XYZ file of N, CA and C in Angstrom:
261
model
N 177.999 102.720 -131.154
C 176.622 102.457 -131.490
C 176.572 101.611 -132.767
N 175.653 100.658 -132.765
C 175.434 99.785 -133.910
C 174.200 100.279 -134.660
N 174.327 100.447 -135.983
C 173.182 100.873 -136.793
C 173.065 99.981 -138.018
N 171.836 99.516 -138.267
C 171.545 98.667 -139.422
C 170.495 99.376 -140.265
N 170.768 99.471 -141.560
C 169.872 100.148 -142.497
C 169.110 99.095 -143.277
N 167.798 99.141 -143.249
C 166.956 98.227 -144.009
C 166.246 98.974 -145.123
N 166.281 98.404 -146.340
C 165.702 99.086 -147.500
C 164.889 98.085 -148.331
N 163.752 98.528 -148.823
C 162.936 97.731 -149.734
C 163.033 98.355 -151.120
N 163.385 97.513 -152.108
C 163.589 97.959 -153.480
C 162.578 97.296 -154.421
N 162.095 98.078 -155.388
C 161.211 97.583 -156.439
C 161.585 98.309 -157.726
N 161.923 97.573 -158.779
C 162.279 98.154 -160.077
C 163.382 99.206 -159.950
N 164.418 98.901 -159.186
C 165.565 99.794 -158.960
C 165.189 101.115 -158.302
N 164.103 101.110 -157.565
C 163.686 102.297 -156.820
C 163.526 101.938 -155.353
N 163.984 102.830 -154.516
C 163.849 102.653 -153.072
C 162.418 102.993 -152.678
N 161.694 102.006 -152.136
C 160.310 102.226 -151.720
C 160.214 102.654 -150.269
N 160.932 101.953 -149.402
C 160.903 102.227 -147.960
C 162.294 102.001 -147.392
N 162.602 102.715 -146.334
C 163.835 102.420 -145.614
C 163.676 102.806 -144.157
N 164.518 102.224 -143.343
C 164.530 102.515 -141.915
C 165.922 102.206 -141.374
N 166.261 102.860 -140.290
C 167.533 102.609 -139.626
C 167.247 102.178 -138.189
N 167.869 101.088 -137.787
C 167.704 100.560 -136.436
C 169.008 100.801 -135.673
N 168.902 101.424 -134.513
C 170.069 101.707 -133.673
C 170.039 100.798 -132.449
N 171.210 100.337 -132.030
C 171.315 99.427 -130.886
C 172.548 99.798 -130.070
N 172.331 100.230 -128.830
C 173.430 100.610 -127.936
C 173.794 99.514 -126.939
N 173.170 98.351 -127.056
C 173.393 97.300 -126.064
C 174.819 96.745 -126.157
N 175.202 96.006 -125.155
C 176.519 95.383 -125.108
C 176.474 93.950 -125.638
N 175.423 93.627 -126.367
C 175.232 92.286 -126.915
C 176.226 92.025 -128.052
N 176.284 90.789 -128.528
C 177.190 90.443 -129.626
C 176.659 91.021 -130.942
N 177.554 91.133 -131.921
C 177.173 91.669 -133.228
C 176.062 90.826 -133.856
N 176.176 89.517 -133.757
C 175.180 88.615 -134.333
C 173.805 88.848 -133.719
N 173.738 88.963 -132.400
C 172.458 89.207 -131.739
C 171.875 90.553 -132.147
N 172.730 91.566 -132.287
C 172.258 92.888 -132.710
C 171.674 92.830 -134.118
N 172.329 92.081 -135.005
C 171.854 91.960 -136.388
C 170.488 91.286 -136.427
N 170.347 90.168 -135.733
C 169.075 89.447 -135.740
C 167.962 90.268 -135.100
N 168.268 90.955 -134.020
C 167.266 91.781 -133.353
C 166.842 92.947 -134.260
N 167.818 93.568 -134.926
C 167.510 94.680 -135.839
C 166.698 94.189 -137.035
N 167.031 93.017 -137.572
C 166.272 92.465 -138.698
C 164.832 92.166 -138.282
N 164.647 91.648 -137.082
C 163.289 91.410 -136.566
C 162.503 92.718 -136.503
N 163.165 93.784 -136.036
C 162.499 95.077 -135.917
C 162.168 95.660 -137.297
N 163.073 95.507 -138.249
C 162.823 95.967 -139.622
C 161.614 95.243 -140.202
N 161.571 93.925 -140.041
C 160.452 93.141 -140.560
C 159.137 93.536 -139.891
N 159.176 93.854 -138.610
C 157.968 94.290 -137.912
C 157.503 95.646 -138.456
N 158.427 96.566 -138.678
C 158.064 97.891 -139.206
C 157.486 97.803 -140.613
N 158.034 96.906 -141.437
C 157.582 96.753 -142.819
C 156.477 95.712 -142.957
N 156.033 95.130 -141.844
C 154.986 94.105 -141.829
C 155.346 92.922 -142.740
N 156.540 92.367 -142.511
C 157.043 91.227 -143.282
C 157.298 90.044 -142.367
N 157.268 88.855 -142.943
C 157.730 87.680 -142.219
C 159.252 87.708 -142.181
N 159.828 86.954 -141.279
C 161.295 86.905 -141.194
C 161.870 86.162 -142.395
N 162.903 86.732 -143.017
C 163.533 86.026 -144.131
C 164.414 84.879 -143.630
N 164.623 83.916 -144.489
C 165.489 82.783 -144.189
C 166.891 83.120 -144.675
N 167.894 82.954 -143.809
C 169.281 83.213 -144.180
C 169.813 82.010 -144.954
N 170.094 82.191 -146.232
C 170.720 81.154 -147.041
C 172.232 81.302 -146.941
N 172.965 80.269 -147.350
C 174.428 80.327 -147.280
C 174.984 81.519 -148.050
N 174.382 81.838 -149.179
C 174.857 82.975 -149.974
C 174.680 84.291 -149.222
N 173.584 84.421 -148.460
C 173.373 85.626 -147.659
C 174.415 85.746 -146.563
N 174.713 84.639 -145.920
C 175.687 84.637 -144.831
C 177.062 85.045 -145.349
N 177.480 84.446 -146.472
C 178.792 84.779 -147.052
C 178.869 86.247 -147.466
N 177.829 86.726 -148.128
C 177.813 88.115 -148.582
C 177.850 89.067 -147.394
N 177.086 88.760 -146.347
C 177.052 89.630 -145.171
C 178.388 89.626 -144.443
N 179.042 88.481 -144.354
C 180.346 88.410 -143.697
C 181.389 89.219 -144.452
N 181.320 89.204 -145.778
C 182.302 89.925 -146.591
C 182.057 91.419 -146.648
N 180.798 91.827 -146.821
C 180.492 93.225 -147.126
C 179.613 93.934 -146.103
N 179.211 93.233 -145.048
C 178.269 93.774 -144.056
C 176.983 94.255 -144.732
N 176.586 93.539 -145.779
C 175.411 93.902 -146.560
C 174.899 92.652 -147.275
N 173.579 92.492 -147.341
C 173.006 91.377 -148.088
C 171.603 91.723 -148.549
N 171.110 90.949 -149.524
C 169.770 91.133 -150.071
C 168.948 89.867 -149.865
N 167.715 90.061 -149.440
C 166.774 88.961 -149.293
C 165.737 89.077 -150.404
N 165.705 88.096 -151.301
C 164.759 88.078 -152.418
C 163.586 87.158 -152.076
N 162.746 86.901 -153.057
C 161.589 86.017 -152.852
C 162.023 84.645 -152.338
N 163.191 84.171 -152.741
C 163.690 82.864 -152.294
C 163.877 82.789 -150.782
N 164.046 83.937 -150.127
C 164.288 83.970 -148.696
C 163.008 84.058 -147.860
N 161.892 84.307 -148.510
C 160.628 84.481 -147.796
C 159.677 83.329 -148.104
N 158.878 82.960 -147.125
C 157.887 81.905 -147.316
C 156.674 82.463 -148.054
N 156.211 83.657 -147.629
C 155.057 84.262 -148.286
C 155.509 85.109 -149.480
N 154.551 85.463 -150.333
C 154.846 86.326 -151.480
C 155.203 87.722 -150.989
N 156.162 88.354 -151.648
C 156.537 89.720 -151.295
C 156.208 90.639 -152.475
N 155.696 91.841 -152.193
C 155.288 92.758 -153.266
C 156.418 93.699 -153.715
N 157.663 93.240 -153.629
C 158.820 94.044 -154.012
C 159.904 93.104 -154.508
N 161.002 93.664 -155.023
C 162.072 92.837 -155.581
C 162.963 92.234 -154.494
N 163.408 93.069 -153.542
C 164.249 92.540 -152.475
C 164.303 93.480 -151.275
N 164.631 92.899 -150.134
C 164.915 93.621 -148.906
C 166.429 93.595 -148.723
N 167.025 94.747 -148.557
C 168.464 94.838 -148.376
C 168.764 95.353 -146.976
N 169.717 94.709 -146.312
C 170.168 95.220 -145.013
C 171.656 95.516 -145.117
N 172.078 96.550 -144.397
C 173.472 96.977 -144.443
C 173.851 97.589 -143.098
N 174.985 97.146 -142.571
C 175.528 97.751 -141.354
C 176.170 99.067 -141.757
N 175.723 100.161 -141.134
C 176.292 101.460 -141.492
C 177.162 102.039 -140.378
N 177.122 101.433 -139.197
C 177.991 101.900 -138.112
C 178.116 100.795 -137.067
N 179.337 100.601 -136.601
C 179.560 99.635 -135.520
C 180.329 100.283 -134.405
């Protein structure tokens, strides 16, 4: 089972979090994008833009942070963090 943890942080405090589970036989990349879409829908956010730094960090640590630079609209928090917790 694939599980992705999404967390919203403000002033070093966890405001919201959710875990998305995916049992499909799809590729890891498709599972990540689908889970991120679901996290954004639950938190009522636009989709973040993956910058090169996000891609590198996610490939190395299975974890990345999306800050204001990754969003088109203003966000009322410091960053959205996603992390793979089970594959």
